[in-house]
């Protein structure tokens, strides 16, 4: 039959529509435009079947001719918007949709031909210039049919130029598929004009749509199905396109800083449901605020919204609503959770002028903005030293490594029994030529995240071993130096070889080195860490456990690890006057002594604190009561002046 191919086209379109809906590809500008393109082809085929059926019908009624005019008009209308919709989809996929709003010439290039085609088609019942139904009830083409074909060909040329001009925004495979849509459609239209009885034109179009859905849309790359938002890979792709196209954009970033605790406390299923609820809420708010941007889930409790600069004010309003919404407890069945959220708005290229910087900012912006629960504008922070320092921290660290801006400080450790200074904790400091002193609390976590901590750790080991091997160390009568090991260092496969090599290089004895670890570093990769610790301990190196008493202390760890010294955290010292903490301190010290562990008390700032732990017969004291951390030369002078026999 004459409509077999149209019927196949309808079936294919229905399958595509169901697939798009079931795979949740119904949000976001590109997905919506692709869905509209499929629906337009579906309706074109639908009206083509009915109209053609009536054209071949011999039944004569007073409504036959008006109905045929209506159906054929609808067919031409939907057919005429197929290529313009395709152009809009291509522009959206390439990230240049702003042309529709900001380029007046581009709007006219598309709008004027669409307007002319619409006028030609809608006026046809009166002019009969596109098609007509004769007195013999037969269908006849009019002279303006070719005008519509010419307009269609015009759109094909426009689409081809857009794709070719912005080819760098597409992969080679996607560019081939998108360009293939155009000439094949032209060929199918020409063939349809020659063999008008075989309606294969729309079927070929639907086959091209399937190819586009598989190769261009790639839902597995674009959508995070668990959260029901665009994926991180889609975000990276869209950001890249916006910078290549030099499109001014505005971004809103949302980050839950307590995502890790939430995920562990409420479980994977509830956590996924929580993220999905928040994503749905963001979509609803964006719709109400008329923000026509894309919403992405960037993993690890991070969302992003990306839209054009023309919707800057709407996005700000959306951000304020979301910031307020996230301050309220989230109720999920029998659970109620609180989110510690940060919300920040940034513009490109004004606030962030390159792709790499934006992606990095999106990843860890919560570390660079104030800890506030309101909407934060990046532009308002740009002049702040703290923000500039946080934002430049990776460059500062790299500069410190390259130009040797790091320096080792030493905080004296006092022996209660020997009544003198016998050791020190080695602490790294960073003095940047641009920002001055940079807090370790800032650059250490950043270095751990970037991987630069390995180079910093190597610098610390080299400097400390050099000091232990020096004449000054020997003349001061020091016993050992404490060296902090980061999480990253604890899991280094060659840690033993590295330290053993330094001992041989500087002729340092194992008992002159004490490595300080935390429970966090031990728990990160227990197998590798335990192997390294045991191997080093067997070689004669002693170990200290830092931060004992911070609330996470695990007595099992103290028992299982080859620890020589346990360092009581400053929080115990600060609260030692309370009844409960006093009991805790007494029992802790007693327990550790029975386990034959040496006890070092950190954070001692007053004489009465020193006296309390002296009475408890602890072994070592460290804190501002004696001295703050000192540069190497000052530390040497400090110990010489005070260690007088």
XYZ file of C-alpha atoms in Angstrom:
645
model
C 0.000 0.000 0.000
C 1.062 3.635 -0.611
C 1.443 4.512 3.107
C 3.534 1.515 4.236
C 6.683 3.624 4.583
C 4.793 6.371 6.429
C 3.377 3.744 8.770
C 6.906 2.438 9.407
C 8.021 6.009 10.081
C 5.256 6.392 12.692
C 6.248 3.136 14.389
C 9.903 4.202 14.514
C 8.956 7.621 15.921
C 6.783 6.033 18.615
C 9.661 3.730 19.590
C 12.004 6.720 19.749
C 9.564 8.751 21.857
C 9.020 5.871 24.286
C 12.802 5.310 24.496
C 13.461 8.994 25.187
C 10.802 9.128 27.898
C 11.800 5.823 29.528
C 15.453 6.869 29.562
C 14.459 10.237 31.031
C 15.807 12.258 28.115
C 13.033 14.816 28.499
C 14.906 17.551 30.366
C 17.392 20.036 29.036
C 17.241 22.129 25.890
C 18.933 19.604 23.580
C 16.763 16.716 24.744
C 13.567 18.758 24.415
C 14.468 19.936 20.901
C 15.310 16.394 19.798
C 11.982 15.207 21.192
C 10.201 18.029 19.325
C 11.987 17.009 16.117
C 10.832 13.398 16.504
C 7.262 14.509 17.297
C 7.243 16.818 14.258
C 8.272 13.924 11.989
C 5.654 11.700 13.656
C 2.866 14.242 13.057
C 4.048 14.840 9.490
C 3.801 11.113 8.756
C 0.475 10.858 10.586
C -1.198 13.637 8.614
C 0.417 12.400 5.405
C -1.211 8.983 5.843
C -4.671 10.384 6.557
C -4.502 13.069 3.871
C -3.219 10.646 1.240
C -5.869 8.107 2.224
C -8.551 10.693 1.554
C -6.860 11.646 -1.713
C -7.312 8.083 -2.877
C -10.833 7.814 -1.474
C -13.841 7.824 -3.853
C -16.344 8.716 -1.144
C -17.888 12.147 -1.762
C -19.273 14.212 1.130
C -19.667 17.921 1.753
C -16.812 17.730 4.305
C -14.399 15.772 2.123
C -12.742 18.717 0.383
C -12.372 20.995 3.481
C -10.989 18.031 5.487
C -8.444 17.254 2.803
C -7.356 20.894 2.704
C -6.940 20.894 6.501
C -5.003 17.630 6.632
C -2.688 18.523 3.752
C -2.103 21.964 5.275
C -1.116 20.364 8.588
C 1.183 17.989 6.715
C 2.974 20.894 5.004
C 3.168 22.901 8.239
C 4.849 20.141 10.231
C 7.060 19.180 7.304
C 8.217 22.779 6.887
C 9.354 23.107 10.528
C 11.395 19.863 10.529
C 14.647 21.379 9.277
C 14.362 24.596 11.387
C 13.873 22.366 14.451
C 16.883 20.371 13.347
C 18.930 23.598 13.131
C 17.825 24.596 16.638
C 18.772 21.144 17.943
C 22.207 21.295 16.295
C 22.863 24.760 17.744
C 21.799 23.593 21.199
C 23.970 20.489 20.988
C 26.966 22.616 19.980
C 26.293 25.119 22.761
C 25.560 28.109 20.518
C 21.835 28.517 21.247
C 22.582 32.057 22.368
C 22.592 32.999 18.659
C 18.801 32.796 18.659
C 18.609 35.420 21.408
C 21.614 37.662 20.896
C 22.297 37.657 17.138
C 19.605 39.637 15.354
C 20.877 38.715 11.886
C 20.875 35.012 12.747
C 17.288 35.274 14.028
C 16.221 36.891 10.790
C 18.019 34.251 8.717
C 15.769 31.648 10.317
C 12.613 33.560 11.162
C 11.924 35.239 7.809
C 11.891 32.007 5.731
C 9.745 30.288 8.409
C 7.327 33.194 8.311
C 7.185 33.148 4.481
C 6.607 29.372 4.429
C 3.867 29.669 7.064
C 2.097 32.426 5.124
C 2.299 30.420 1.897
C 0.900 27.278 3.542
C -1.815 28.910 5.669
C -3.075 31.049 2.772
C -3.280 28.065 0.423
C -6.967 27.280 1.104
C -7.663 30.680 -0.472
C -4.883 30.936 -3.072
C -4.590 27.265 -4.106
C -0.928 27.977 -4.976
C 0.613 25.114 -2.988
C -1.924 22.436 -3.745
C -5.543 22.245 -4.729
C -8.424 19.775 -4.737
C -10.085 19.806 -8.144
C -13.728 19.384 -8.972
C -12.836 15.801 -9.816
C -11.631 15.498 -6.168
C -8.066 14.842 -7.287
C -4.991 16.357 -5.585
C -2.938 18.811 -7.681
C 0.362 20.485 -6.855
C 0.553 24.242 -7.205
C 3.476 26.415 -8.339
C 4.419 27.451 -4.765
C 5.103 23.845 -3.820
C 8.524 24.363 -5.317
C 8.897 27.566 -3.271
C 8.477 25.466 -0.129
C 11.057 23.013 -1.430
C 13.380 25.938 -2.123
C 12.911 27.242 1.453
C 13.626 23.750 2.744
C 16.786 23.598 0.648
C 17.726 27.045 1.995
C 17.489 25.729 5.565
C 19.628 22.742 4.600
C 22.349 25.103 3.368
C 22.098 27.192 6.570
C 22.406 24.053 8.703
C 25.394 22.857 6.694
C 27.148 26.231 7.099
C 26.492 26.278 10.872
C 27.915 22.785 11.330
C 30.917 23.451 9.094
C 31.663 26.815 10.731
C 31.537 25.339 14.251
C 33.018 21.939 13.468
C 35.464 22.236 16.390
C 32.496 21.941 18.772
C 31.769 18.410 17.538
C 33.640 15.165 17.406
C 34.364 13.888 13.917
C 31.768 11.128 14.219
C 29.012 13.464 15.380
C 29.810 15.991 12.679
C 29.509 13.291 9.962
C 26.144 12.088 11.309
C 24.693 15.587 11.660
C 25.841 16.590 8.184
C 24.564 13.324 6.726
C 21.038 14.290 7.820
C 21.022 17.128 5.295
C 21.986 15.673 1.880
C 20.064 12.442 2.496
C 16.933 14.461 3.241
C 17.422 16.470 0.061
C 17.844 13.300 -2.001
C 14.780 11.698 -0.410
C 12.666 14.789 -1.203
C 13.808 14.779 -4.847
C 13.085 11.067 -5.187
C 9.709 11.595 -3.521
C 8.849 14.205 -6.161
C 9.704 11.686 -8.898
C 7.886 8.718 -7.335
C 5.053 10.442 -5.523
C 3.118 7.214 -4.938
C 5.872 5.686 -2.751
C 5.981 7.666 0.522
C 9.491 6.746 1.702
C 10.695 10.300 2.425
C 9.714 10.366 6.111
C 10.840 6.799 6.717
C 14.358 7.759 5.628
C 14.184 10.761 7.977
C 13.254 8.517 10.918
C 16.192 6.212 10.166
C 18.444 9.255 10.351
C 16.839 10.202 13.674
C 17.668 6.747 15.050
C 21.280 7.195 13.939
C 21.374 10.596 15.667
C 19.861 9.164 18.859
C 22.532 6.461 18.994
C 25.606 8.466 18.006
C 24.878 12.114 18.843
C 22.492 12.032 21.796
C 24.241 9.096 23.496
C 22.023 9.067 26.606
C 24.520 6.998 28.564
C 26.970 9.927 28.275
C 24.466 12.710 28.801
C 22.311 11.588 31.703
C 22.917 10.410 35.244
C 19.926 8.093 35.545
C 20.200 7.670 39.313
C 19.927 11.404 39.997
C 17.824 12.214 36.917
C 20.020 15.079 35.751
C 22.631 15.672 33.074
C 25.901 13.869 33.749
C 29.353 15.189 34.607
C 30.639 14.196 31.160
C 27.822 16.245 29.611
C 28.878 19.192 31.806
C 32.502 18.931 30.672
C 31.398 18.782 27.031
C 29.048 21.772 27.344
C 31.629 23.870 29.200
C 34.194 23.147 26.512
C 31.740 24.152 23.789
C 30.843 27.402 25.551
C 34.496 28.470 25.749
C 35.274 27.449 22.177
C 32.221 29.332 20.930
C 33.105 32.260 23.258
C 29.578 32.175 24.625
C 29.010 34.275 27.785
C 27.439 31.934 30.342
C 26.345 31.994 33.968
C 26.764 29.021 36.301
C 25.289 28.120 39.650
C 27.153 25.522 41.700
C 25.634 23.621 44.619
C 27.746 21.428 46.886
C 26.843 19.354 49.952
C 29.998 19.375 52.049
C 28.662 16.597 54.299
C 27.809 14.258 51.409
C 30.260 11.583 52.577
C 28.784 11.427 56.081
C 25.265 11.424 54.637
C 26.021 8.603 52.240
C 27.436 6.464 55.019
C 24.767 7.293 57.586
C 21.574 6.914 55.530
C 22.764 4.271 53.053
C 23.173 4.218 49.278
C 19.477 3.847 48.391
C 18.258 6.719 50.563
C 21.197 8.868 49.503
C 20.353 8.292 45.822
C 16.720 9.105 46.534
C 17.771 12.298 48.330
C 19.828 13.430 45.325
C 16.961 12.619 42.956
C 14.519 14.629 45.092
C 16.876 17.609 45.091
C 17.362 17.319 41.317
C 13.591 17.261 40.753
C 13.203 20.268 43.050
C 15.848 22.184 41.094
C 14.047 21.428 37.831
C 10.739 22.638 39.273
C 12.313 25.844 40.583
C 14.074 26.480 37.259
C 10.756 26.115 35.461
C 9.014 28.541 37.817
C 11.876 31.064 37.586
C 12.016 30.625 33.770
C 15.626 29.498 33.743
C 16.026 27.584 30.482
C 19.416 26.158 31.348
C 20.846 22.710 31.874
C 21.092 21.015 35.275
C 23.976 18.628 35.904
C 25.043 16.255 38.654
C 28.832 16.389 39.062
C 29.214 13.517 41.584
C 30.143 13.731 45.276
C 27.121 15.822 46.229
C 27.671 18.516 43.582
C 25.164 20.047 41.174
C 25.598 22.727 38.528
C 23.197 24.844 36.502
C 24.399 26.374 33.242
C 22.488 28.976 31.256
C 23.076 32.026 29.076
C 23.916 35.458 30.479
C 20.527 36.813 29.445
C 19.009 34.755 32.310
C 21.480 36.015 34.931
C 18.856 37.634 37.161
C 16.529 34.629 36.926
C 19.377 32.322 37.947
C 20.195 34.528 40.931
C 16.573 34.287 42.081
C 16.681 30.521 41.556
C 19.902 30.325 43.580
C 18.418 32.248 46.507
C 15.399 29.933 46.593
C 17.575 26.808 46.454
C 19.916 28.126 49.176
C 16.903 28.723 51.437
C 15.390 25.343 50.548
C 18.577 23.461 51.409
C 18.689 24.994 54.891
C 15.540 23.111 55.849
C 15.630 19.491 57.093
C 15.046 16.948 54.310
C 12.341 14.447 55.202
C 12.541 11.010 53.610
C 10.021 8.530 54.971
C 11.212 7.902 58.543
C 14.469 9.855 58.057
C 15.226 13.539 58.486
C 18.608 14.809 57.333
C 20.342 18.170 57.315
C 22.451 19.307 54.377
C 25.500 21.503 54.805
C 25.267 23.202 51.420
C 27.192 25.911 49.587
C 25.630 27.764 46.654
C 27.742 29.975 44.386
C 27.069 31.814 41.109
C 29.873 32.528 38.625
C 29.952 34.016 35.138
C 32.198 33.280 32.191
C 34.412 34.694 30.943
C 34.195 37.601 33.427
C 34.775 35.631 36.641
C 36.535 32.574 35.182
C 38.182 33.022 31.812
C 39.233 29.491 30.870
C 37.770 26.008 30.725
C 40.295 24.288 33.007
C 39.835 26.867 35.761
C 36.058 26.526 35.623
C 36.142 22.732 35.849
C 38.561 22.945 38.764
C 36.376 25.539 40.484
C 33.290 23.349 39.984
C 35.124 20.449 41.606
C 36.138 22.140 44.859
C 34.547 25.597 44.996
C 33.272 24.895 48.524
C 36.883 25.189 49.729
C 37.264 28.612 48.148
C 34.142 30.423 49.295
C 33.041 31.471 52.798
C 31.212 28.889 54.893
C 27.841 30.559 54.479
C 24.452 29.076 53.712
C 23.253 31.922 51.534
C 23.837 32.446 47.833
C 27.405 33.608 47.190
C 28.399 35.632 44.122
C 31.873 34.843 42.897
C 32.214 38.379 41.522
C 31.804 39.798 45.047
C 34.705 37.667 46.286
C 37.206 38.416 43.546
C 38.843 41.278 45.476
C 39.080 39.258 48.710
C 42.603 38.108 49.596
C 41.273 34.962 51.204
C 39.348 33.976 48.078
C 42.197 34.827 45.728
C 44.533 32.793 47.901
C 42.147 29.818 47.988
C 41.469 30.092 44.276
C 45.185 30.263 43.435
C 46.265 27.610 45.937
C 47.285 25.046 43.323
C 49.426 27.627 41.516
C 50.861 28.736 44.865
C 51.813 25.152 45.729
C 53.395 24.567 42.324
C 55.286 27.843 42.618
C 56.441 26.825 46.081
C 57.800 23.551 44.748
C 59.497 25.144 41.748
C 61.032 28.145 43.532
C 61.550 26.490 46.940
C 59.220 28.696 48.950
C 58.735 25.947 51.541
C 60.620 25.979 54.825
C 60.832 23.564 57.735
C 59.870 24.728 61.229
C 60.429 22.767 64.414
C 58.259 22.842 67.545
C 60.228 21.830 70.663
C 59.158 18.704 72.574
C 59.962 18.704 76.294
C 60.753 15.577 78.291
C 59.130 15.682 81.734
C 61.476 13.063 83.158
C 64.709 14.522 81.758
C 63.620 18.133 82.276
C 64.934 19.234 78.915
C 64.106 19.418 75.231
C 64.835 16.102 73.576
C 62.999 16.324 70.284
C 60.858 18.398 67.953
C 57.971 17.978 65.562
C 58.933 18.989 62.023
C 56.281 21.233 60.487
C 56.322 22.581 56.955
C 55.554 26.220 56.228
C 54.956 28.055 52.963
C 55.842 31.686 52.313
C 54.635 32.813 48.912
C 56.160 35.966 47.341
C 52.680 37.192 46.393
C 50.512 36.182 49.373
C 53.026 35.859 52.199
C 52.554 33.051 54.735
C 50.001 30.465 53.639
C 48.417 28.331 56.337
C 49.185 24.596 56.273
C 45.480 24.075 56.991
C 44.907 25.461 53.506
C 47.780 24.168 51.382
C 48.095 20.648 52.859
C 44.506 19.520 51.980
C 44.853 21.174 48.558
C 48.153 19.381 47.948
C 46.592 16.065 49.002
C 43.780 16.610 46.534
C 46.030 17.635 43.640
C 48.725 15.020 44.303
C 51.435 17.603 45.017
C 51.626 16.225 48.560
C 54.075 13.575 47.334
C 56.591 16.202 46.235
C 56.045 18.167 49.439
C 56.472 15.000 51.484
C 59.740 14.217 49.710
C 60.962 17.746 50.483
C 60.100 17.322 54.178
C 61.906 13.989 54.429
C 64.991 15.341 52.681
C 65.176 18.471 54.885
C 64.587 16.645 58.163
C 67.090 13.890 57.434
C 69.590 16.580 56.495
C 68.993 18.270 59.874
C 69.315 14.999 61.814
C 72.639 14.379 60.073
C 73.925 17.849 60.954
C 76.438 18.769 63.636
C 73.832 21.002 65.299
C 71.521 18.047 65.932
C 74.332 16.060 67.504
C 75.581 18.943 69.655
C 72.067 19.679 70.942
C 71.827 16.104 72.225
C 68.482 15.569 70.539
C 67.068 12.057 70.486
C 64.810 12.129 67.418
C 62.658 14.296 65.158
C 58.963 13.661 64.522
C 57.934 13.677 60.843
C 54.268 13.798 59.833
C 53.245 11.298 57.152
C 50.259 12.261 55.021
C 47.558 9.847 53.893
C 49.088 9.819 50.408
C 52.567 8.997 51.723
C 51.305 6.123 53.872
C 50.109 4.249 50.793
C 53.201 4.853 48.656
C 54.458 1.499 47.411
C 58.110 2.587 47.735
C 57.834 4.351 51.117
C 60.200 1.947 52.884
C 62.796 2.125 50.102
C 62.582 5.923 50.088
C 63.161 6.311 53.843
C 65.753 3.543 53.967
C 67.609 5.286 51.139
C 67.610 8.577 53.055
C 68.943 6.891 56.215
C 71.831 5.469 54.215
C 72.415 8.725 52.316
C 72.651 10.833 55.504
C 73.958 8.110 57.815
C 70.957 8.497 60.114
C 70.057 5.810 62.680
C 66.465 4.478 62.679
C 65.944 5.470 66.325
C 66.578 9.126 65.380
C 63.442 9.134 63.250
C 59.850 9.089 64.512
C 57.049 8.959 61.958
C 53.758 10.498 62.992
C 50.511 9.100 61.562
C 46.801 9.702 62.095
C 43.950 7.216 62.202
C 42.612 8.724 58.986
C 45.765 7.748 57.129
C 45.677 4.264 58.603
C 42.037 3.653 57.674
C 42.349 4.928 54.101
C 44.102 1.812 52.794
C 44.750 -0.437 55.821
C 46.509 -3.219 53.919
C 49.154 -1.012 52.271
C 49.559 1.256 55.292
C 49.971 -1.616 57.749
C 52.554 -3.203 55.469
C 54.579 0.031 55.277
C 54.351 0.718 59.019
C 55.350 -2.781 60.050
C 58.253 -2.862 57.601
C 59.589 0.497 58.824
C 59.084 -0.445 62.469
C 60.998 -3.678 61.970
C 63.850 -1.543 60.622
C 63.950 0.322 63.955
C 61.886 3.444 63.210
C 59.404 4.474 65.915
C 55.832 5.653 65.325
C 53.499 8.153 66.968
C 49.712 8.255 66.712
C 48.524 11.851 66.384
C 45.185 13.416 67.407
C 44.250 10.767 69.964
C 41.086 11.923 71.717
C 39.505 13.872 68.857
C 36.352 11.766 68.951
C 37.379 9.193 66.350
C 39.967 7.354 68.418
C 39.813 3.607 68.071
C 41.478 1.611 70.833
C 41.728 -1.352 68.461
C 44.097 0.692 66.305
C 46.275 1.574 69.280
C 46.577 -2.098 70.151
C 47.108 -3.432 66.628
C 49.644 -0.890 65.356
C 53.323 -0.894 66.424
C 52.989 2.496 68.111
C 55.637 3.804 70.480
C 54.081 7.175 71.307
C 50.444 8.269 71.565
C 49.841 12.023 71.277
C 46.895 13.338 73.317
C 45.052 15.957 71.293
C 44.717 19.578 72.364
C 40.943 19.133 72.798
C 41.620 16.975 75.872
C 43.874 19.656 77.321
C 41.370 22.457 76.701
C 38.578 20.585 78.515
C 40.661 19.079 81.313
C 38.871 21.093 84.038
C 35.471 19.538 83.374
C 34.542 16.557 85.528
C 33.836 14.225 82.628
C 36.993 15.117 80.692
C 39.118 14.890 83.804
C 37.938 11.311 84.263
C 38.571 10.546 80.612
C 42.128 11.926 80.827
C 42.942 9.978 83.981
C 41.635 6.710 82.542
C 43.271 7.283 79.149
C 46.697 7.983 80.635
C 46.407 4.999 82.970
C 45.375 2.689 80.125
C 48.170 3.820 77.799
C 50.774 3.387 80.546
C 49.620 -0.171 81.187
C 50.045 -0.748 77.444
C 53.659 0.520 77.714
C 52.974 3.459 75.400
C 54.783 6.754 75.847
C 52.441 9.723 76.137
C 53.002 13.098 74.491
C 50.553 15.871 75.350
C 49.908 18.462 72.628
C 48.560 21.996 72.922
C 49.794 22.830 76.426
C 49.622 26.608 76.791
C 49.524 27.256 80.542
C 51.617 26.214 83.531
C 48.649 24.618 85.316
C 48.074 22.420 82.249
C 51.719 21.397 82.264
C 51.542 20.682 85.984
C 48.443 18.502 85.575
C 50.090 16.192 83.048
C 53.356 16.220 84.945
C 51.425 14.928 87.971
C 49.975 12.185 85.753
C 53.575 11.224 84.844
C 53.170 11.698 81.111
C 56.389 11.530 79.103
C 56.473 14.568 76.797
C 54.889 17.998 76.518
C 54.473 20.077 73.372
C 52.778 23.439 73.034
C 52.942 27.217 73.169
C 53.691 27.084 76.919
C 57.222 26.245 75.810
C 57.410 27.566 72.270
C 55.617 28.001 68.994
C 57.114 26.262 65.911
C 60.441 27.883 65.007
C 62.622 28.044 61.891
C 65.611 25.705 62.064
C 68.175 28.309 63.168
C 65.854 29.751 65.827
C 65.018 26.270 67.098
C 68.711 25.459 67.473
C 69.275 28.708 69.371
C 66.210 28.052 71.566
C 67.375 24.571 72.621
C 70.990 25.687 73.187
C 69.869 28.427 75.563
C 67.564 26.181 77.582
C 69.209 22.762 77.605
C 71.864 23.682 80.153
C 73.055 20.783 82.269
